[in-house]
Coordinates of C-alpha atoms in Angstrom, one line a residue:
Chain A
X1 CA 83.5 158.0 44.4
X2 CA 84.9 155.7 46.6
X3 CA 81.8 153.8 45.3
X4 CA 83.4 153.6 42.0
X5 CA 85.6 151.0 42.6
X6 CA 82.6 148.3 43.2
X7 CA 80.9 149.1 40.4
X8 CA 82.3 147.0 37.7
X9 CA 82.0 144.2 39.9
X10 CA 78.2 144.6 40.9
X11 CA 76.3 144.7 37.5
X12 CA 78.0 141.6 35.9
X13 CA 76.8 139.8 38.6
X14 CA 77.2 136.1 38.0
X15 CA 80.0 135.6 35.3
X16 CA 82.7 136.8 37.2
X17 CA 81.4 135.6 40.2
X18 CA 82.3 132.1 39.1
X19 CA 86.3 132.5 39.6
X20 CA 86.8 133.0 43.1
X21 CA 85.0 134.5 45.6
X22 CA 82.2 136.6 45.1
X23 CA 83.3 140.0 44.0
X24 CA 81.9 142.4 46.2
X25 CA 82.2 141.1 49.3
X26 CA 85.8 140.6 50.0
X27 CA 86.7 143.5 48.8
X28 CA 85.5 146.0 51.3
X29 CA 87.4 144.1 54.1
X30 CA 90.5 144.6 53.1
X31 CA 89.6 147.7 52.0
X32 CA 88.2 148.9 55.2
X33 CA 91.3 147.3 57.3
X34 CA 94.2 149.4 54.9
X35 CA 91.9 152.1 55.2
X36 CA 92.0 151.9 58.7
X37 CA 95.6 151.4 58.9
X38 CA 96.0 155.6 57.9
X39 CA 93.3 156.2 59.8
X40 CA 94.7 154.8 63.2
X41 CA 96.2 157.9 63.9
X42 CA 96.2 157.1 68.2
X43 CA 92.8 158.4 69.7
X44 CA 94.9 160.8 72.0
X45 CA 96.8 162.4 69.2
X46 CA 92.9 163.8 68.7
X47 CA 91.4 163.8 71.3
X48 CA 94.3 166.2 73.3
X49 CA 94.4 168.9 70.8
X50 CA 91.4 168.8 70.2
X51 CA 89.7 169.0 73.7
X52 CA 92.5 171.8 74.4
X53 CA 91.3 173.7 71.5
X54 CA 88.0 173.2 72.3
X55 CA 88.4 174.8 75.5
X56 CA 89.6 177.8 74.0
X57 CA 87.0 177.7 71.7
X58 CA 84.1 177.3 74.4
X59 CA 85.3 179.4 76.9
X60 CA 84.6 182.9 75.7
X61 CA 81.1 181.1 74.8
X62 CA 80.8 180.3 78.4
X63 CA 81.5 183.4 79.4
X64 CA 79.1 185.9 77.5
X65 CA 76.5 183.6 78.7
X66 CA 77.9 183.6 82.8
X67 CA 77.8 187.6 82.9
X68 CA 74.3 187.4 80.9
X69 CA 72.7 185.0 83.4
X70 CA 74.5 186.1 86.7
X71 CA 72.9 188.6 88.6
X72 CA 75.0 192.3 88.5
X73 CA 77.5 192.4 91.0
X74 CA 77.9 188.1 91.3
X75 CA 81.4 186.8 91.1
X76 CA 80.3 183.4 90.6
X77 CA 81.5 181.3 88.1
X78 CA 78.3 179.8 87.6
X79 CA 75.2 181.5 87.0
X80 CA 73.2 180.3 89.7
X81 CA 70.9 181.8 91.0
X82 CA 70.2 182.7 87.0
X83 CA 68.6 186.4 86.0
X84 CA 66.9 187.4 83.2
X85 CA 67.3 190.8 84.5
X86 CA 70.2 191.4 81.6
X87 CA 67.6 190.8 78.7
X88 CA 64.7 192.4 79.6
X89 CA 66.8 195.4 80.5
X90 CA 68.7 195.6 76.9
X91 CA 65.8 194.5 74.7
X92 CA 63.5 197.2 76.3
X93 CA 65.6 200.1 77.4
X94 CA 68.1 199.3 74.9
X95 CA 65.6 199.2 72.2
X96 CA 66.9 196.1 71.1
X97 CA 64.1 194.9 70.0
X98 CA 64.0 197.3 67.3
X99 CA 68.3 196.8 66.5
X100 CA 66.5 193.1 66.6
X101 CA 64.2 193.3 63.7
X102 CA 66.6 196.0 61.6
X103 CA 69.2 193.4 61.4
X104 CA 67.0 190.7 60.9
X105 CA 65.4 192.8 58.0
X106 CA 69.1 194.2 56.9
X107 CA 69.9 190.0 56.7
X108 CA 66.9 188.4 55.0
X109 CA 67.4 191.1 52.1
X110 CA 70.9 190.7 51.7
X111 CA 70.7 187.3 51.7
X112 CA 68.0 187.5 48.4
X113 CA 69.4 190.0 46.7
X114 CA 73.1 188.6 47.2
X115 CA 71.4 185.2 45.7
X116 CA 69.9 186.2 42.9
X117 CA 72.3 188.7 41.4
X118 CA 75.2 186.3 42.0
X119 CA 73.5 183.5 40.5
X120 CA 72.6 185.2 37.4
X121 CA 76.0 186.3 37.8
X122 CA 77.2 183.1 38.1
X123 CA 75.3 180.9 35.8
X124 CA 77.1 183.3 32.6
X125 CA 80.6 182.7 34.2
X126 CA 80.4 179.3 33.8
X127 CA 78.7 178.5 31.1
X128 CA 79.1 181.1 28.9
X129 CA 82.3 182.2 27.0
X130 CA 82.0 185.9 26.1
X131 CA 84.1 188.7 25.3
X132 CA 84.9 190.4 28.9
X133 CA 84.4 187.7 31.1
X134 CA 88.0 187.8 31.6
X135 CA 88.4 191.5 32.0
X136 CA 85.2 190.7 34.7
X137 CA 86.3 188.3 36.5
X138 CA 89.5 190.6 37.1
X139 CA 87.6 192.7 38.6
X140 CA 85.4 190.2 41.0
X141 CA 89.1 189.5 42.4
X142 CA 90.2 193.0 42.6
X143 CA 87.5 194.0 44.3
X144 CA 88.2 192.1 46.7
X145 CA 91.2 194.0 47.6
X146 CA 88.9 197.1 48.0
X147 CA 88.5 197.5 51.8
X148 CA 84.5 198.6 52.5
X149 CA 85.4 200.9 55.2
X150 CA 87.8 203.2 53.0
X151 CA 85.2 203.5 50.4
X152 CA 82.6 205.4 53.8
X153 CA 82.8 208.8 52.4
X154 CA 82.0 208.6 48.4
X155 CA 79.5 205.8 49.7
X156 CA 78.0 208.1 52.4
X157 CA 77.9 211.0 49.4
X158 CA 76.5 208.9 46.6
X159 CA 73.6 207.2 49.2
X160 CA 72.9 211.0 50.2
X161 CA 72.8 211.8 46.3
X162 CA 70.4 208.9 46.1
X163 CA 68.1 209.7 49.2
X164 CA 68.8 206.8 51.3
X165 CA 70.7 208.0 54.1
X166 CA 69.0 206.6 57.4
X167 CA 67.2 204.1 55.3
X168 CA 68.0 201.1 55.4
X169 CA 68.0 199.8 51.8
X170 CA 71.9 201.8 52.0
X171 CA 72.8 199.1 53.8
X172 CA 71.5 196.6 52.0
X173 CA 73.0 197.9 48.7
X174 CA 76.5 198.5 50.3
X175 CA 76.4 194.6 51.9
X176 CA 75.1 193.3 48.8
X177 CA 77.7 194.9 46.8
X178 CA 80.8 193.7 48.6
X179 CA 79.5 189.8 49.3
X180 CA 79.0 190.0 45.0
X181 CA 82.1 189.6 44.5
X182 CA 83.0 186.1 46.6
X183 CA 79.2 184.6 46.1
X184 CA 79.5 185.0 42.5
X185 CA 82.9 183.3 41.9
X186 CA 81.7 180.6 44.7
X187 CA 78.4 180.0 42.4
X188 CA 79.9 179.7 39.1
X189 CA 82.2 177.2 40.9
X190 CA 78.9 174.9 41.8
X191 CA 77.4 175.7 38.2
X192 CA 80.3 174.2 36.9
X193 CA 80.0 171.3 38.8
X194 CA 76.3 170.2 37.1
X195 CA 77.4 168.5 34.0
X196 CA 76.2 170.6 31.1
X197 CA 75.3 167.8 29.2
X198 CA 72.3 167.2 31.9
X199 CA 71.4 170.8 30.7
X200 CA 71.0 170.2 27.0
X201 CA 69.5 166.5 27.5
X202 CA 66.5 169.0 28.9
X203 CA 66.6 171.0 25.9
X204 CA 66.6 168.3 23.7
X205 CA 63.2 167.3 25.7
X206 CA 62.1 170.5 24.6
X207 CA 62.9 172.7 28.1
X208 CA 63.4 176.3 27.5
X209 CA 67.0 177.4 28.7
X210 CA 65.6 178.4 31.6
X211 CA 63.5 175.8 32.5
X212 CA 65.9 173.2 32.2
X213 CA 67.9 175.8 34.8
X214 CA 65.4 175.3 36.6
X215 CA 64.5 172.5 36.8
X216 CA 67.7 170.2 36.3
X217 CA 70.2 172.5 37.6
X218 CA 68.6 174.6 40.6
X219 CA 68.0 171.7 42.8
X220 CA 71.4 170.9 42.5
X221 CA 72.9 173.9 43.2
X222 CA 70.6 173.7 46.8
X223 CA 73.5 173.1 49.3
X224 CA 75.6 175.8 47.6
X225 CA 73.1 178.6 47.8
X226 CA 72.6 177.6 51.2
X227 CA 76.4 178.0 51.8
X228 CA 76.2 181.4 49.8
X229 CA 73.3 182.9 51.2
X230 CA 74.6 182.1 54.6
X231 CA 77.6 183.7 53.7
X232 CA 76.0 186.4 52.7
X233 CA 73.0 186.4 55.9
X234 CA 76.0 186.3 58.8
X235 CA 78.4 189.1 57.0
X236 CA 75.3 191.7 56.8
X237 CA 74.6 190.5 60.6
X238 CA 77.7 191.3 62.3
X239 CA 79.0 194.1 59.8
X240 CA 78.6 197.4 61.3
X241 CA 80.6 200.0 59.9
X242 CA 78.5 200.2 57.4
X243 CA 75.6 200.9 59.7
X244 CA 77.4 203.0 61.6
X245 CA 77.6 205.3 58.9
X246 CA 74.3 205.4 56.9
X247 CA 71.8 205.3 59.3
X248 CA 72.2 207.6 61.8
X249 CA 68.9 207.7 63.5
X250 CA 68.2 205.2 67.2
X251 CA 65.4 203.1 65.5
X252 CA 67.1 202.2 62.5
X253 CA 70.0 201.4 63.8
X254 CA 71.1 197.4 64.2
X255 CA 72.6 195.2 66.8
X256 CA 76.0 195.1 66.5
X257 CA 75.8 198.6 66.7
X258 CA 73.8 198.3 69.4
X259 CA 76.2 196.4 71.3
X260 CA 79.1 199.2 70.6
X261 CA 77.1 201.3 71.9
X262 CA 77.1 199.2 75.1
X263 CA 80.8 199.0 75.1
X264 CA 81.7 202.6 74.6
X265 CA 80.6 205.5 77.4
X266 CA 78.8 203.1 80.4
X267 CA 81.0 199.9 79.9
X268 CA 80.6 199.2 82.9
X269 CA 77.2 197.6 82.8
X270 CA 79.1 193.8 81.8
X271 CA 75.4 192.1 82.3
X272 CA 73.8 194.4 79.6
X273 CA 76.5 194.1 76.7
X274 CA 76.7 189.7 77.7
X275 CA 72.9 190.2 77.1
X276 CA 73.0 191.6 73.9
X277 CA 76.4 189.8 72.7
X278 CA 73.8 186.8 73.8
X279 CA 71.4 188.3 71.5
X280 CA 73.3 188.9 68.6
X281 CA 74.9 185.3 68.2
X282 CA 71.8 183.8 68.4
X283 CA 70.7 183.9 64.4
X284 CA 73.9 182.9 63.2
X285 CA 74.8 180.3 65.3
X286 CA 71.4 178.7 64.3
X287 CA 72.2 179.5 61.0
X288 CA 75.1 178.3 61.7
X289 CA 73.9 175.3 63.2
X290 CA 72.0 174.7 60.3
X291 CA 75.0 174.9 57.9
X292 CA 77.5 174.0 59.0
X293 CA 77.6 170.5 57.8
X294 CA 76.7 171.5 53.6
X295 CA 79.6 173.8 54.8
X296 CA 82.2 171.7 53.9
X297 CA 80.9 169.8 50.9
X298 CA 79.8 173.2 49.4
X299 CA 83.5 174.5 49.5
X300 CA 84.8 171.0 48.0
X301 CA 82.7 171.5 45.7
X302 CA 85.5 173.0 44.0
X303 CA 84.8 176.2 44.9
X304 CA 88.0 177.3 46.9
X305 CA 89.7 177.0 43.4
X306 CA 87.1 178.4 41.3
Chain B
X1 CA 63.7 188.8 35.5
X2 CA 66.2 189.4 32.8
X3 CA 66.2 185.7 31.4
X4 CA 62.2 185.2 31.4
X5 CA 62.7 187.9 27.9
X6 CA 65.1 186.3 26.5
X7 CA 64.1 182.6 26.8
X8 CA 62.1 182.2 23.8
X9 CA 64.5 182.5 21.2
X10 CA 67.5 180.4 22.1
X11 CA 65.1 177.9 23.3
X12 CA 64.4 177.3 19.8
X13 CA 68.1 177.7 19.1
X14 CA 69.0 174.6 21.7
X15 CA 68.3 171.6 20.4
X16 CA 70.4 172.6 17.2
X17 CA 73.3 174.2 19.3
X18 CA 75.0 170.7 19.7
X19 CA 78.5 172.2 20.5
X20 CA 78.5 173.6 23.0
X21 CA 79.4 177.1 24.6
X22 CA 79.6 178.1 20.4
X23 CA 78.5 181.0 18.6
X24 CA 74.7 179.3 18.7
X25 CA 74.3 180.2 22.4
X26 CA 72.6 183.7 22.3
X27 CA 74.6 186.4 22.3
X28 CA 73.1 189.2 24.5
X29 CA 72.2 186.6 27.3
X30 CA 75.9 187.0 29.4
X31 CA 75.3 190.0 29.2
X32 CA 72.5 190.2 30.4
X33 CA 72.9 188.0 33.1
X34 CA 76.1 189.9 34.3
X35 CA 74.4 192.8 34.1
X36 CA 73.0 194.0 37.0
X37 CA 75.9 192.8 39.1
X38 CA 78.1 194.3 37.5
X39 CA 76.3 197.7 37.1
X40 CA 76.1 197.1 40.8
X41 CA 79.9 196.9 41.2
X42 CA 80.6 200.2 38.9
X43 CA 77.9 202.3 41.0
X44 CA 78.9 201.1 44.3
X45 CA 82.5 200.0 44.1
X46 CA 84.6 201.3 41.3
X47 CA 82.7 204.8 41.5
X48 CA 83.5 205.3 44.7
X49 CA 87.0 203.6 44.2
X50 CA 87.6 206.4 41.1
X51 CA 86.9 209.6 43.4
X52 CA 88.4 208.7 46.3
X53 CA 91.4 208.5 43.9
X54 CA 90.5 212.0 42.9
X55 CA 89.7 213.2 46.6
X56 CA 93.5 211.9 47.0
X57 CA 94.7 215.3 44.8
X58 CA 92.7 218.5 46.6
X59 CA 92.5 219.3 49.7
X60 CA 88.8 218.4 50.9
X61 CA 88.0 218.9 54.8
X62 CA 83.9 219.4 54.9
X63 CA 84.8 222.1 58.4
X64 CA 87.1 223.6 57.2
X65 CA 85.8 225.0 53.2
X66 CA 88.3 227.4 52.8
X67 CA 90.8 225.3 52.2
X68 CA 89.1 223.4 49.7
X69 CA 90.8 222.5 46.6
X70 CA 92.9 220.9 43.7
X71 CA 96.1 220.3 45.9
X72 CA 98.4 218.2 43.1
X73 CA 100.6 215.4 44.6
X74 CA 100.7 217.6 48.0
X75 CA 98.6 215.1 50.4
X76 CA 100.8 212.3 48.8
X77 CA 104.4 214.3 49.7
X78 CA 103.1 214.8 53.5
X79 CA 102.3 211.3 54.0
X80 CA 106.1 210.0 53.0
X81 CA 108.2 212.9 54.2
X82 CA 105.9 214.8 57.0
X83 CA 103.6 212.0 59.0
X84 CA 105.2 209.7 61.7
X85 CA 101.8 208.1 61.6
X86 CA 101.8 206.7 58.5
X87 CA 104.6 204.8 59.1
X88 CA 104.0 203.7 62.6
X89 CA 100.3 202.3 61.4
X90 CA 102.1 200.7 58.6
X91 CA 104.6 199.4 59.9
X92 CA 101.8 197.7 62.7
X93 CA 99.5 196.7 60.2
X94 CA 102.2 194.4 58.6
X95 CA 103.2 193.5 61.8
X96 CA 99.4 192.4 62.5
X97 CA 98.9 190.7 59.4
X98 CA 102.1 188.3 59.2
X99 CA 101.6 187.7 62.5
X100 CA 98.0 186.9 62.7
X101 CA 97.8 185.0 59.0
X102 CA 101.1 182.8 60.0
X103 CA 99.7 181.8 63.0
X104 CA 95.6 180.9 61.8
X105 CA 97.5 179.5 59.0
X106 CA 98.6 176.5 61.5
X107 CA 96.8 176.4 63.9
X108 CA 94.1 176.0 61.4
X109 CA 95.6 173.4 58.9
X110 CA 96.3 171.5 62.7
X111 CA 92.9 171.6 63.5
X112 CA 91.9 170.8 59.8
X113 CA 93.9 168.1 59.8
X114 CA 92.8 166.5 63.4
X115 CA 89.0 166.6 62.5
X116 CA 89.3 165.4 59.0
X117 CA 89.9 161.7 61.0
X118 CA 87.7 159.7 61.8
X119 CA 86.7 159.3 65.1
X120 CA 83.9 159.6 67.6
X121 CA 81.6 162.8 68.2
X122 CA 83.9 164.1 65.0
X123 CA 80.1 166.4 63.6
X124 CA 79.5 168.0 67.3
X125 CA 83.3 168.7 67.4
X126 CA 83.6 170.0 64.0
X127 CA 80.2 172.2 64.3
X128 CA 81.7 173.6 68.4
X129 CA 85.2 174.0 67.2
X130 CA 84.0 176.2 63.9
X131 CA 81.4 178.3 65.8
X132 CA 83.0 181.1 66.5
X133 CA 83.6 181.8 62.6
X134 CA 79.9 182.6 61.8
X135 CA 80.3 185.4 65.3
X136 CA 82.4 188.4 64.4
X137 CA 83.5 191.6 64.6
X138 CA 81.8 193.6 66.8
X139 CA 80.5 190.3 69.1
X140 CA 83.9 189.3 69.2
X141 CA 85.1 192.5 71.0
X142 CA 82.0 192.3 73.5
X143 CA 82.6 188.8 74.1
X144 CA 86.8 189.2 74.8
X145 CA 85.8 192.6 76.0
X146 CA 84.6 190.6 79.2
X147 CA 87.2 188.4 79.4
X148 CA 89.7 191.0 79.6
X149 CA 88.0 193.4 82.0
X150 CA 90.1 194.5 84.6
X151 CA 87.5 193.9 87.7
X152 CA 85.9 191.2 86.9
X153 CA 87.6 188.7 84.0
X154 CA 89.9 186.0 83.7
X155 CA 92.5 188.0 85.5
X156 CA 90.8 188.1 88.2
X157 CA 90.1 184.5 88.5
X158 CA 93.5 184.0 87.5
X159 CA 94.4 186.6 90.2
X160 CA 92.6 184.2 93.1
X161 CA 94.8 180.9 92.1
X162 CA 97.6 183.2 92.6
X163 CA 98.5 184.2 89.1
X164 CA 99.2 187.8 88.2
X165 CA 97.3 190.6 90.5
X166 CA 94.4 192.2 91.0
X167 CA 93.1 194.6 88.6
X168 CA 95.0 194.5 85.9
X169 CA 93.4 194.9 82.2
X170 CA 95.6 193.3 79.4
X171 CA 94.1 195.6 76.6
X172 CA 95.5 199.1 78.4
X173 CA 98.8 197.7 78.9
X174 CA 100.9 198.6 75.8
X175 CA 102.9 194.8 77.1
X176 CA 100.1 192.7 77.1
X177 CA 97.8 194.2 74.6
X178 CA 99.4 193.0 71.6
X179 CA 99.5 189.3 72.6
X180 CA 95.7 190.3 73.9
X181 CA 94.3 191.0 70.4
X182 CA 96.0 189.0 68.7
X183 CA 94.5 185.4 70.5
X184 CA 90.7 187.2 70.0
X185 CA 91.1 187.8 66.5
X186 CA 92.7 184.1 66.0
X187 CA 89.8 182.9 68.3
X188 CA 87.3 183.4 64.8
X189 CA 90.4 183.1 62.6
X190 CA 91.2 179.6 62.9
X191 CA 88.1 178.5 62.4
X192 CA 87.6 179.9 58.9
X193 CA 91.4 178.4 57.8
X194 CA 90.3 175.0 59.3
X195 CA 86.9 175.2 57.5
X196 CA 88.5 175.8 53.8
X197 CA 91.1 173.3 54.6
X198 CA 89.4 171.1 55.4
X199 CA 86.9 171.0 52.2
X200 CA 90.0 170.8 50.3
X201 CA 90.9 167.7 52.0
X202 CA 88.4 166.0 51.7
X203 CA 89.0 165.5 47.7
X204 CA 92.6 164.1 48.4
X205 CA 92.1 160.8 46.6
X206 CA 92.2 158.2 49.1
X207 CA 93.7 155.7 47.0
X208 CA 96.9 157.7 46.5
X209 CA 97.4 157.5 50.8
X210 CA 97.2 153.6 49.8
X211 CA 99.7 153.6 47.1
X212 CA 101.6 155.8 49.5
X213 CA 101.4 153.0 52.5
X214 CA 102.0 150.1 50.3
X215 CA 105.7 151.6 49.4
X216 CA 106.2 152.2 52.8
X217 CA 106.1 156.0 53.2
X218 CA 105.2 156.7 57.2
X219 CA 102.5 159.3 57.9
X220 CA 104.8 162.2 58.5
X221 CA 105.8 161.4 54.4
X222 CA 102.2 161.1 52.9
X223 CA 101.8 164.2 54.3
X224 CA 104.8 166.3 53.0
X225 CA 104.4 164.6 49.6
X226 CA 100.1 164.4 49.3
X227 CA 98.6 166.7 51.6
X228 CA 100.5 169.5 51.3
X229 CA 100.7 169.5 47.2
X230 CA 97.4 169.1 47.3
X231 CA 96.3 171.8 49.9
X232 CA 98.8 174.1 47.8
X233 CA 95.8 176.5 45.7
X234 CA 93.9 176.9 48.9
X235 CA 96.3 177.4 50.9
X236 CA 97.5 180.1 48.9
X237 CA 94.7 181.7 48.6
X238 CA 93.0 181.5 52.1
X239 CA 95.8 183.2 52.9
X240 CA 96.0 185.7 50.1
X241 CA 92.0 186.6 51.1
X242 CA 93.0 186.1 54.8
X243 CA 95.9 189.1 54.4
X244 CA 93.3 191.2 53.0
X245 CA 90.5 190.8 55.2
X246 CA 93.2 191.1 58.2
X247 CA 94.7 194.6 56.4
X248 CA 90.8 196.2 55.9
X249 CA 89.3 195.0 58.9
X250 CA 88.4 197.1 61.3
X251 CA 85.8 196.0 63.2
X252 CA 87.7 194.3 66.2
X253 CA 90.4 196.5 66.6
X254 CA 88.1 199.6 66.4
X255 CA 85.7 198.1 69.4
X256 CA 88.4 196.3 71.5
X257 CA 90.9 198.7 71.7
X258 CA 90.1 201.8 69.3
X259 CA 93.5 201.7 68.2
X260 CA 94.7 202.3 71.5
X261 CA 96.9 202.2 74.7
X262 CA 98.8 205.4 72.9
X263 CA 98.4 204.1 69.4
X264 CA 100.0 201.0 69.8
X265 CA 97.5 199.1 68.1
X266 CA 96.5 201.8 65.0
X267 CA 96.1 199.5 62.1
X268 CA 96.6 201.6 58.8
X269 CA 93.0 201.7 57.6
X270 CA 91.7 202.5 61.6
X271 CA 94.0 205.8 61.1
X272 CA 92.4 206.3 57.9
X273 CA 89.1 206.0 59.2
X274 CA 90.0 207.8 62.3
X275 CA 91.5 210.8 60.3
X276 CA 87.9 211.0 57.9
X277 CA 85.6 210.4 60.1
X278 CA 86.5 212.4 63.0
X279 CA 89.1 214.8 61.2
X280 CA 87.1 215.5 58.7
X281 CA 90.0 215.6 56.3
X282 CA 88.9 213.3 53.3
X283 CA 91.7 214.9 50.6
X284 CA 94.3 213.5 53.6
X285 CA 92.7 209.8 54.3
X286 CA 91.5 209.5 50.8
X287 CA 95.8 210.0 50.1
X288 CA 96.4 207.7 52.5
X289 CA 93.8 204.8 51.2
X290 CA 94.9 205.3 47.7
X291 CA 98.8 204.2 48.9
X292 CA 96.6 201.2 51.2
X293 CA 95.6 200.1 48.1
X294 CA 98.4 200.4 45.6
X295 CA 100.6 198.1 48.9
X296 CA 97.7 196.1 49.0
X297 CA 97.5 195.4 45.3
X298 CA 101.5 195.0 44.7
X299 CA 101.8 192.8 47.6
X300 CA 99.2 190.5 46.4
X301 CA 100.4 190.5 43.0
X302 CA 104.1 189.2 44.0
X303 CA 102.7 186.9 46.3
X304 CA 100.5 185.2 43.4
X305 CA 103.9 185.9 41.1
X306 CA 106.0 183.9 44.0
X307 CA 103.9 181.2 44.9
X308 CA 103.3 180.9 41.5
X309 CA 99.3 180.2 42.3
X310 CA 97.3 177.5 39.4
X311 CA 100.4 176.9 37.9
X312 CA 101.9 173.8 37.4
X313 CA 99.1 171.9 39.2
X314 CA 96.0 173.0 37.1

């Protein structure tokens, strides 16, 4: 976008260059200086508040690492000597190895189902006018007011009817359903940003609608899909109410439920709680590190205004 | 899958249909595309909502089957005339939402404005500052349980420095529990706002600022007359979503305080969860749910109307 201002001068090349200095060159420093003036917020107005906020953000992270790594009973503020005893304990004794597997399975399955279903629906909302479209959009918005927690009882009955209690499938379905409305709104926003004429051009070249979508739209959609998919993953990884209610046996449970039990009855074992917390945080932190630079651009692709 | 089936006909039509999105587009395709989503939402959102409404008119308690049966509006009359806990938890919910959303918005806006500047280490700064967004619910609770622990938590080290005394727990004292949970929730809520606002900030055309500067507008005026109006829709939408989520959110308070001490931090949804799961009183819990839903819907509509969402700016 910013570069657009330069393009008229660029391709024209020689002719305009005749008058005064070369077209591209001088425009830049002037522009740069002006931008600078706006950007030039005094450094301490940036670093000071940011530093304070960073402390607020990082102290809790440090705290949990500290408790996870220092031996039980230590009050040192540095995790030294370091021990992995807490991790070994929660991983084997507290069955976090199993929880981890279950959570991962639920997270990945939710990611895939949400993305595929929302992609189909989002495409319809972005590219077609059809009779129930307005009603459907309204339903998507209204569904955001429906608290999942308050629908636990009927949802439990439905899954009991489907004989899905204590199977991971129930949680995958529930997480997907509650993830869908927002994902669909976001994806349709992303698709709307891809010029329709690109698709039309592909049709003219003999592509089917599906092929055109796959070849032209899908690659452009990648950042948006990564954002939506990771939302779905992170949400289902962190959410605990559905797992708590629909999965009855311990070997089907997920990490947040495991954490909750550590916090409950025997909350004395802070080391185990901290180690469990670190295990719970790892995948989401990795996912986050991976997507965070796309997150902002993904949203700014008109999604918020979708 | 569904797309593959309907593929041939449109492929044939497509070249002729030069008018975009007109009747030339296949009729059934959009319906097929939204069908999976629509069916899932009908089965697992709409149907449960309707059954909650129908339960609200019944005495439904699996542990006391002899009392089951049609109740008419009994549950609702009880809520409004004979349930001090309802009013208590509703008031707390509103206070919780108001305080949380206001603070999150203010801090989130400030944070977004800061990390939108260009400075050395911006990418790392953004990643670190936003990271609690990825961590939510139970994990946030776990972290703050450790931090607030009476024996080895932050108060111990503060006591070493001569602030406060040993053995205090901010979570079990009625005077400190509210600020304590508010701060814990701010930790993961501020990044949410900051991310949304930052996304929108980046779409403000730069030349608007340049023009304003030429006209001699200071930074405050630029903020008030360019930035803020541009952010309006994003702020309205994110505030609304966050308010609804904060209202409905059960994870954090349930695991951090369990609604205590002495019911001090029980929100309406937490009260509902306790009524249905622990007390098995589904009928009454469903009536409470219905009331909560209506309140939420009403407030959202009023808010959207008052704020003129998407009005003239679009």
